Amino acid sequence: VSTAVETATEIQAFQVEIPKEKIDDLRRRIAATRLPGKELVDDRSQGVQLATLEALADYWATDYDFGRVEARLNPLPQFKTEIDGVDVHFIHLRSEHDNALPLIMTHGWPGSVIELLETIGPLTDPTAYGGTADDAFHLVLPSIPGYGFSGEPTEIGWYSGRVAQAWAELMERLGYSRYVAQGGDQGAAITDDMAHQGPEGLIGVHMNLLRSALGDVSSLPVESDQERSALAQIATFRQSGFGYFLEQSTRPQTIGYALLDSPIALAGWMLDHDTDSYYKISRAFVDREPVGGLTRDHILDNVTLYWLTSTGASAARSYWEGGRAAALAAGKAPSPVSIPVGFTTFPGEIFQAPKSWVEKLYPNVTYFNEAARGGHFAAWEEPQLFTEELRAAFGSLR
Amino acid sequence: MSATIETATEIRPFKVEIPDEKIDDLRGRIEATRWPTKELVDDASQGIQLATLKALADYWTNEYDFGRLAERLNALPQYTTEIDGLDIHFIHVESPHEDALPLIITHGWPGSVIEMLEVIGPLTDPTAHGGSAEDAFHVVIPSIPGYGFSSEPSEPGWGSGRIGEAWAELMSRIGYSAYVAQGGDQGAGVTDAMGRQAPDGLLGVHFNFLDAVPRELLMAALNLRLAFSHDDREQLSKVVAIFMRGYIAEMGEHPQTIGYPLVDSPIGLAAWMLDHDADSYEKISRAFLDDQPSGGLTRDHVLDNITLYWLTGTGTSTSRLYWETGRASTASFKNPPPHVKLPVAYTVFPDELFQAPRHWVKHAYHNLIYYNEAEKGGHFAAWEQPEIFAGEMRAAFRSLRNGSSS
């Protein structure tokens, strides 16, 4: 019996290995893409523009180095461990500074651990990145079940709350008895659930998306200019870029066929997240003018990861779980968050959450800041700035 | 100069020709499909089920006759003519009965002229299908711009209003001076627009879907003067659910984005097209899994339509119609279009997305001359139940024939 238990909770070292046939097949499919006619407008108002995807396809098939995903991930200490029936993949980097604060950071959709890689240096090795030894973090970057190299759930129920419980188990298994958690996008949902669950050892959280305001603003004040502007931004998002959200929340399997079978469809779907990040990524491909870390290579590392791990459908299902969980929880107030909460509003995010909204949702806001730059993929786009936010947000909890 | 004008309005015979390479490429792609894992539920609540799509892929590659499409269409008189800068493809079958009433029928999404083929016989040749010579129609079935063998718009603006104007021009060019129009789904939008435009010659319209501008529809549903019954509430919740459908949101907002899979992945296209409404999905799913089709929704018919979308590469251009429709309905809140004064006929099919109560239809269209609840049929009524559908056309337009002959 004890052997079985040990096996189940064992942490195994993991290396990415991508068979050459998979790369060849991907290349072949990109080259064989049937493209539609050009959109009938000169902007994003009909979706991802043909010129952007053509430039992406051209770079992907011609210039992109398909060894990059392996080459970037394998130098990092990667592991897998089975939690609640699913193999969880994670990167785990211990800082050289013994007093470092353990931090579990969760990616979102259409992201993966890829979007967080550039923050690893500044977070774990602050003295090399403009910080002091007191700013150091031990860093855990897990892949959400159904994403990247984590296994995909084979039953329903893996909503953000269950992922949150798995993360608490993961941190405990790693031996961390005092740690903090961070997330944006889907990662914000998971981190928010962790804060509500309040597992032993979790001493604070930081988020860069106010998840619940995206779903329901009815409890939030709309009086100041800032509040009105945030509300208008949410309305714009819901009217002009909500199709992917609704489709993934209700019909993940239907869109899943396209995401598994066509690399260019997958790239198009993933690029079509929000207006700010779309135009930044589009500029990287069309004008070769990337904004911060949103470079062509970084973007394609992430799209290639989704393709090679065949996770388009399973990642989309996490939205379905979110919708189902919200329906089941309707009318029930979640247990209040008592631990300290830090929040950073990035100027290019879908909406700029006002401090008043953050304080309305979390009674114990210990840090709030409006960053100077960065959008929805803040850690990816502005890793140094993002790191400084985490240093400041968690400084008082060390 | 006159030569130029004649060329522009010329009606040219059209034949479908499909190069073998296109079929080979399609087969190759279906066989090379990378499949996702099975959905995590035992029903359609996560979308199109893997078993259904695998059965479809299997039938498509192993049993489906790829020559069917050209064969079925080329057996009919097909034409193209340029209207408002676009080549419009249409089927035009004249009844042997000279007094037949000309009828223009508009398909919807994810449909095409394919969904209307089985009604051509009953409508044009009623005596061979249980009707009398007085029931005969001359039938015109055009492909909406961006759909099938019509060319795709290269500029925005081709919403249902502009399509409606093109249809009036088409009927006049064919030489029909007194005719009726019919449509469901997007075809209902086009037919509604024609009703409001009331072009010379249009005698009346029939719908099997209530596509009156949302404002008018909601007012019809919410109007306090109307009895607000349990049935009203039930139907209204079905209407609201339509606007919560992912495919409508995606095609209405970002048709270009969803367009990439629809032209690059045959199975991605098939899944998207099958995911229209719960009733038609279940029926089509049964056809593929259990070989128990509901009426005309057979495996071959369903694949004729998907194959047409694939071979014409129209997944994106068809989606753009939702973008146009969305823009137009937003604009109509500010500038409501004129009311429909022409006679309107309406048939409720029991398995349609919602069963519009008579008083909703009457509120949207004051001059309601016919309203009936059919006994069978769903969203693709003409496709699924061609005989019942043809019977509805006969009954709906009967009173207008007298008017037209006087």
PDB file of C-alpha atoms in Angstrom, chain A residues 60-234:
ATOM      1  CA  TRP A  60       6.426  29.857 -39.108  1.00  0.00           C
ATOM      2  CA  ALA A  61       7.156  27.709 -42.150  1.00  0.00           C
ATOM      3  CA  THR A  62      10.284  29.503 -43.350  1.00  0.00           C
ATOM      4  CA  ASP A  63      12.217  31.203 -40.545  1.00  0.00           C
ATOM      5  CA  TYR A  64      10.961  29.775 -37.271  1.00  0.00           C
ATOM      6  CA  ASP A  65      13.244  27.277 -35.533  1.00  0.00           C
ATOM      7  CA  PHE A  66      11.069  24.340 -34.473  1.00  0.00           C
ATOM      8  CA  GLY A  67      13.674  23.275 -31.936  1.00  0.00           C
ATOM      9  CA  ARG A  68      12.946  26.390 -29.852  1.00  0.00           C
ATOM     10  CA  VAL A  69      10.192  24.979 -27.618  1.00  0.00           C
ATOM     11  CA  GLU A  70      12.465  22.146 -26.489  1.00  0.00           C
ATOM     12  CA  ALA A  71      15.511  24.372 -26.307  1.00  0.00           C
ATOM     13  CA  ARG A  72      13.752  26.887 -24.084  1.00  0.00           C
ATOM     14  CA  LEU A  73      11.953  24.463 -21.787  1.00  0.00           C
ATOM     15  CA  ASN A  74      14.528  21.719 -21.295  1.00  0.00           C
ATOM     16  CA  PRO A  75      17.240  23.845 -19.645  1.00  0.00           C
ATOM     17  CA  LEU A  76      14.664  24.551 -16.931  1.00  0.00           C
ATOM     18  CA  PRO A  77      13.941  22.064 -14.139  1.00  0.00           C
ATOM     19  CA  GLN A  78      10.647  20.528 -15.244  1.00  0.00           C
ATOM     20  CA  PHE A  79       8.612  17.904 -13.417  1.00  0.00           C
ATOM     21  CA  LYS A  80       5.400  15.952 -13.479  1.00  0.00           C
ATOM     22  CA  THR A  81       3.377  14.682 -10.585  1.00  0.00           C
ATOM     23  CA  GLU A  82      -0.050  13.095 -10.433  1.00  0.00           C
ATOM     24  CA  ILE A  83      -2.630  15.096  -8.534  1.00  0.00           C
ATOM     25  CA  ASP A  84      -6.304  14.167  -8.321  1.00  0.00           C
ATOM     26  CA  GLY A  85      -5.881  11.748 -11.222  1.00  0.00           C
ATOM     27  CA  VAL A  86      -4.178  14.143 -13.634  1.00  0.00           C
ATOM     28  CA  ASP A  87      -0.470  14.440 -14.440  1.00  0.00           C
ATOM     29  CA  VAL A  88       0.504  17.996 -13.640  1.00  0.00           C
ATOM     30  CA  HIS A  89       3.504  19.413 -15.492  1.00  0.00           C
ATOM     31  CA  PHE A  90       5.402  22.251 -13.858  1.00  0.00           C
ATOM     32  CA  ILE A  91       8.601  24.216 -13.923  1.00  0.00           C
ATOM     33  CA  HIS A  92      10.205  24.600 -10.506  1.00  0.00           C
ATOM     34  CA  LEU A  93      13.114  26.934  -9.970  1.00  0.00           C
ATOM     35  CA  ARG A  94      14.551  27.502  -6.547  1.00  0.00           C
ATOM     36  CA  SER A  95      16.271  30.817  -5.988  1.00  0.00           C
ATOM     37  CA  GLU A  96      19.836  30.789  -4.711  1.00  0.00           C
ATOM     38  CA  HIS A  97      18.629  33.073  -1.942  1.00  0.00           C
ATOM     39  CA  ASP A  98      17.475  30.876   0.934  1.00  0.00           C
ATOM     40  CA  ASN A  99      14.896  33.340   2.222  1.00  0.00           C
ATOM     41  CA  ALA A 100      13.189  33.550  -1.111  1.00  0.00           C
ATOM     42  CA  LEU A 101       9.392  33.561  -1.009  1.00  0.00           C
ATOM     43  CA  PRO A 102       7.779  30.605  -2.793  1.00  0.00           C
ATOM     44  CA  LEU A 103       5.422  31.775  -5.560  1.00  0.00           C
ATOM     45  CA  ILE A 104       3.077  29.718  -7.711  1.00  0.00           C
ATOM     46  CA  MET A 105       2.168  31.555 -10.874  1.00  0.00           C
ATOM     47  CA  THR A 106      -0.577  30.420 -13.243  1.00  0.00           C
ATOM     48  CA  HIS A 107      -0.809  31.156 -16.962  1.00  0.00           C
ATOM     49  CA  GLY A 108      -4.088  31.742 -18.831  1.00  0.00           C
ATOM     50  CA  TRP A 109      -5.683  31.108 -22.206  1.00  0.00           C
ATOM     51  CA  PRO A 110      -4.391  31.308 -24.942  1.00  0.00           C
ATOM     52  CA  GLY A 111      -1.230  31.112 -22.884  1.00  0.00           C
ATOM     53  CA  SER A 112       0.928  28.457 -21.319  1.00  0.00           C
ATOM     54  CA  VAL A 113       4.089  28.348 -19.252  1.00  0.00           C
ATOM     55  CA  ILE A 114       5.690  29.980 -22.318  1.00  0.00           C
ATOM     56  CA  GLU A 115       4.185  33.365 -21.438  1.00  0.00           C
ATOM     57  CA  LEU A 116       5.895  33.323 -18.060  1.00  0.00           C
ATOM     58  CA  LEU A 117       9.398  32.169 -19.018  1.00  0.00           C
ATOM     59  CA  GLU A 118      10.987  35.619 -19.200  1.00  0.00           C
ATOM     60  CA  THR A 119       9.995  36.417 -15.643  1.00  0.00           C
ATOM     61  CA  ILE A 120      11.930  33.461 -14.248  1.00  0.00           C
ATOM     62  CA  GLY A 121      15.293  35.270 -14.238  1.00  0.00           C
ATOM     63  CA  PRO A 122      14.097  38.513 -12.607  1.00  0.00           C
ATOM     64  CA  LEU A 123      11.951  36.673 -10.037  1.00  0.00           C
ATOM     65  CA  THR A 124      14.422  34.009  -8.921  1.00  0.00           C
ATOM     66  CA  ASP A 125      17.671  35.916  -9.449  1.00  0.00           C
ATOM     67  CA  PRO A 126      16.769  39.509  -8.545  1.00  0.00           C
ATOM     68  CA  THR A 127      20.325  40.728  -7.988  1.00  0.00           C
ATOM     69  CA  ALA A 128      21.017  40.144 -11.693  1.00  0.00           C
ATOM     70  CA  TYR A 129      17.842  42.079 -12.645  1.00  0.00           C
ATOM     71  CA  GLY A 130      17.917  45.335 -10.702  1.00  0.00           C
ATOM     72  CA  GLY A 131      16.618  43.956  -7.408  1.00  0.00           C
ATOM     73  CA  THR A 132      18.017  42.891  -4.081  1.00  0.00           C
ATOM     74  CA  ALA A 133      18.336  39.465  -2.482  1.00  0.00           C
ATOM     75  CA  ASP A 134      15.226  40.308  -0.441  1.00  0.00           C
ATOM     76  CA  ASP A 135      13.177  40.350  -3.639  1.00  0.00           C
ATOM     77  CA  ALA A 136      13.843  36.704  -4.477  1.00  0.00           C
ATOM     78  CA  PHE A 137      11.167  34.116  -5.183  1.00  0.00           C
ATOM     79  CA  HIS A 138      11.249  30.334  -5.474  1.00  0.00           C
ATOM     80  CA  LEU A 139       9.110  29.871  -8.535  1.00  0.00           C
ATOM     81  CA  VAL A 140       6.568  27.195  -9.468  1.00  0.00           C
ATOM     82  CA  LEU A 141       4.966  27.462 -12.922  1.00  0.00           C
ATOM     83  CA  PRO A 142       2.424  24.698 -13.470  1.00  0.00           C
ATOM     84  CA  SER A 143       0.553  23.893 -16.681  1.00  0.00           C
ATOM     85  CA  ILE A 144      -3.212  23.908 -16.077  1.00  0.00           C
ATOM     86  CA  PRO A 145      -4.726  20.423 -16.652  1.00  0.00           C
ATOM     87  CA  GLY A 146      -5.617  20.226 -20.356  1.00  0.00           C
ATOM     88  CA  TYR A 147      -2.890  22.727 -21.282  1.00  0.00           C
ATOM     89  CA  GLY A 148       0.621  22.076 -22.586  1.00  0.00           C
ATOM     90  CA  PHE A 149       2.380  19.091 -21.049  1.00  0.00           C
ATOM     91  CA  SER A 150      -0.119  18.501 -18.235  1.00  0.00           C
ATOM     92  CA  GLY A 151      -2.467  15.596 -18.804  1.00  0.00           C
ATOM     93  CA  GLU A 152      -5.991  16.428 -19.861  1.00  0.00           C
ATOM     94  CA  PRO A 153      -8.947  15.730 -17.613  1.00  0.00           C
ATOM     95  CA  THR A 154     -10.960  12.673 -18.636  1.00  0.00           C
ATOM     96  CA  GLU A 155     -14.015  13.687 -16.629  1.00  0.00           C
ATOM     97  CA  ILE A 156     -15.902  16.903 -16.084  1.00  0.00           C
ATOM     98  CA  GLY A 157     -15.358  18.974 -12.973  1.00  0.00           C
ATOM     99  CA  TRP A 158     -11.922  20.468 -13.523  1.00  0.00           C
ATOM    100  CA  TYR A 159     -13.040  24.062 -13.065  1.00  0.00           C
ATOM    101  CA  SER A 160     -10.721  26.671 -11.616  1.00  0.00           C
ATOM    102  CA  GLY A 161     -11.621  25.728  -8.039  1.00  0.00           C
ATOM    103  CA  ARG A 162     -10.439  22.154  -8.523  1.00  0.00           C
ATOM    104  CA  VAL A 163      -7.244  23.376 -10.175  1.00  0.00           C
ATOM    105  CA  ALA A 164      -6.766  25.679  -7.185  1.00  0.00           C
ATOM    106  CA  GLN A 165      -7.002  22.700  -4.829  1.00  0.00           C
ATOM    107  CA  ALA A 166      -4.472  20.823  -6.951  1.00  0.00           C
ATOM    108  CA  TRP A 167      -2.092  23.791  -6.742  1.00  0.00           C
ATOM    109  CA  ALA A 168      -2.300  23.810  -2.936  1.00  0.00           C
ATOM    110  CA  GLU A 169      -1.508  20.102  -2.989  1.00  0.00           C
ATOM    111  CA  LEU A 170       1.386  20.730  -5.374  1.00  0.00           C
ATOM    112  CA  MET A 171       2.903  23.409  -3.140  1.00  0.00           C
ATOM    113  CA  GLU A 172       2.551  21.162  -0.130  1.00  0.00           C
ATOM    114  CA  ARG A 173       4.129  18.282  -2.020  1.00  0.00           C
ATOM    115  CA  LEU A 174       7.045  20.543  -2.872  1.00  0.00           C
ATOM    116  CA  GLY A 175       7.452  21.228   0.810  1.00  0.00           C
ATOM    117  CA  TYR A 176       6.387  24.867   0.830  1.00  0.00           C
ATOM    118  CA  SER A 177       4.517  25.770   4.003  1.00  0.00           C
ATOM    119  CA  ARG A 178       4.355  29.549   3.348  1.00  0.00           C
ATOM    120  CA  TYR A 179       3.822  30.760  -0.185  1.00  0.00           C
ATOM    121  CA  VAL A 180       2.040  33.255  -2.408  1.00  0.00           C
ATOM    122  CA  ALA A 181       0.105  32.830  -5.643  1.00  0.00           C
ATOM    123  CA  GLN A 182      -0.254  34.947  -8.769  1.00  0.00           C
ATOM    124  CA  GLY A 183      -2.321  34.888 -11.941  1.00  0.00           C
ATOM    125  CA  GLY A 184      -3.937  36.766 -14.817  1.00  0.00           C
ATOM    126  CA  ASP A 185      -6.679  35.551 -17.190  1.00  0.00           C
ATOM    127  CA  GLN A 186      -7.613  31.913 -16.353  1.00  0.00           C
ATOM    128  CA  GLY A 187      -4.719  32.067 -13.918  1.00  0.00           C
ATOM    129  CA  ALA A 188      -6.532  34.892 -12.136  1.00  0.00           C
ATOM    130  CA  ALA A 189      -9.606  32.680 -11.780  1.00  0.00           C
ATOM    131  CA  ILE A 190      -7.512  29.897 -10.272  1.00  0.00           C
ATOM    132  CA  THR A 191      -5.652  32.312  -7.996  1.00  0.00           C
ATOM    133  CA  ASP A 192      -8.923  33.930  -6.926  1.00  0.00           C
ATOM    134  CA  ASP A 193     -10.294  30.488  -6.054  1.00  0.00           C
ATOM    135  CA  MET A 194      -7.162  29.726  -4.060  1.00  0.00           C
ATOM    136  CA  ALA A 195      -7.676  32.980  -2.137  1.00  0.00           C
ATOM    137  CA  HIS A 196     -11.299  32.017  -1.374  1.00  0.00           C
ATOM    138  CA  GLN A 197     -10.321  28.483  -0.369  1.00  0.00           C
ATOM    139  CA  GLY A 198      -7.490  29.811   1.833  1.00  0.00           C
ATOM    140  CA  PRO A 199      -5.381  26.648   2.006  1.00  0.00           C
ATOM    141  CA  GLU A 200      -2.858  26.405   4.801  1.00  0.00           C
ATOM    142  CA  GLY A 201       0.362  28.072   3.779  1.00  0.00           C
ATOM    143  CA  LEU A 202      -1.111  30.539   1.298  1.00  0.00           C
ATOM    144  CA  ILE A 203      -0.252  33.929   2.739  1.00  0.00           C
ATOM    145  CA  GLY A 204      -1.273  36.222  -0.070  1.00  0.00           C
ATOM    146  CA  VAL A 205      -2.182  36.531  -3.750  1.00  0.00           C
ATOM    147  CA  HIS A 206      -1.626  38.945  -6.617  1.00  0.00           C
ATOM    148  CA  MET A 207      -3.738  39.201  -9.740  1.00  0.00           C
ATOM    149  CA  ASN A 208      -3.598  41.229 -12.933  1.00  0.00           C
ATOM    150  CA  LEU A 209      -7.148  40.560 -14.125  1.00  0.00           C
ATOM    151  CA  LEU A 210     -10.258  41.198 -12.056  1.00  0.00           C
ATOM    152  CA  ARG A 211     -11.959  38.026 -13.150  1.00  0.00           C
ATOM    153  CA  SER A 212     -15.345  38.407 -11.531  1.00  0.00           C
ATOM    154  CA  ALA A 213     -15.913  41.882 -13.003  1.00  0.00           C
ATOM    155  CA  LEU A 214     -15.718  40.384 -16.474  1.00  0.00           C
ATOM    156  CA  GLY A 215     -18.653  38.135 -15.656  1.00  0.00           C
ATOM    157  CA  ASP A 216     -20.819  40.350 -13.465  1.00  0.00           C
ATOM    158  CA  VAL A 217     -20.446  44.027 -12.662  1.00  0.00           C
ATOM    159  CA  SER A 218     -23.781  44.376 -10.890  1.00  0.00           C
ATOM    160  CA  SER A 219     -22.246  44.571  -7.416  1.00  0.00           C
ATOM    161  CA  LEU A 220     -19.599  47.114  -8.419  1.00  0.00           C
ATOM    162  CA  PRO A 221     -19.864  50.907  -8.119  1.00  0.00           C
ATOM    163  CA  VAL A 222     -20.140  52.863 -11.373  1.00  0.00           C
ATOM    164  CA  GLU A 223     -19.806  56.499 -10.326  1.00  0.00           C
ATOM    165  CA  SER A 224     -16.340  57.816 -11.028  1.00  0.00           C
ATOM    166  CA  ASP A 225     -14.983  58.436 -14.521  1.00  0.00           C
ATOM    167  CA  GLN A 226     -12.622  55.528 -14.039  1.00  0.00           C
ATOM    168  CA  GLU A 227     -15.436  53.176 -13.068  1.00  0.00           C
ATOM    169  CA  ARG A 228     -17.565  54.269 -15.999  1.00  0.00           C
ATOM    170  CA  SER A 229     -14.659  53.838 -18.364  1.00  0.00           C
ATOM    171  CA  ALA A 230     -13.950  50.310 -17.076  1.00  0.00           C
ATOM    172  CA  LEU A 231     -17.607  49.421 -17.520  1.00  0.00           C
ATOM    173  CA  ALA A 232     -17.535  50.728 -21.101  1.00  0.00           C
ATOM    174  CA  GLN A 233     -14.417  48.686 -21.809  1.00  0.00           C
ATOM    175  CA  ILE A 234     -16.134  45.528 -20.570  1.00  0.00           C
TER     176      ILE A 234
END
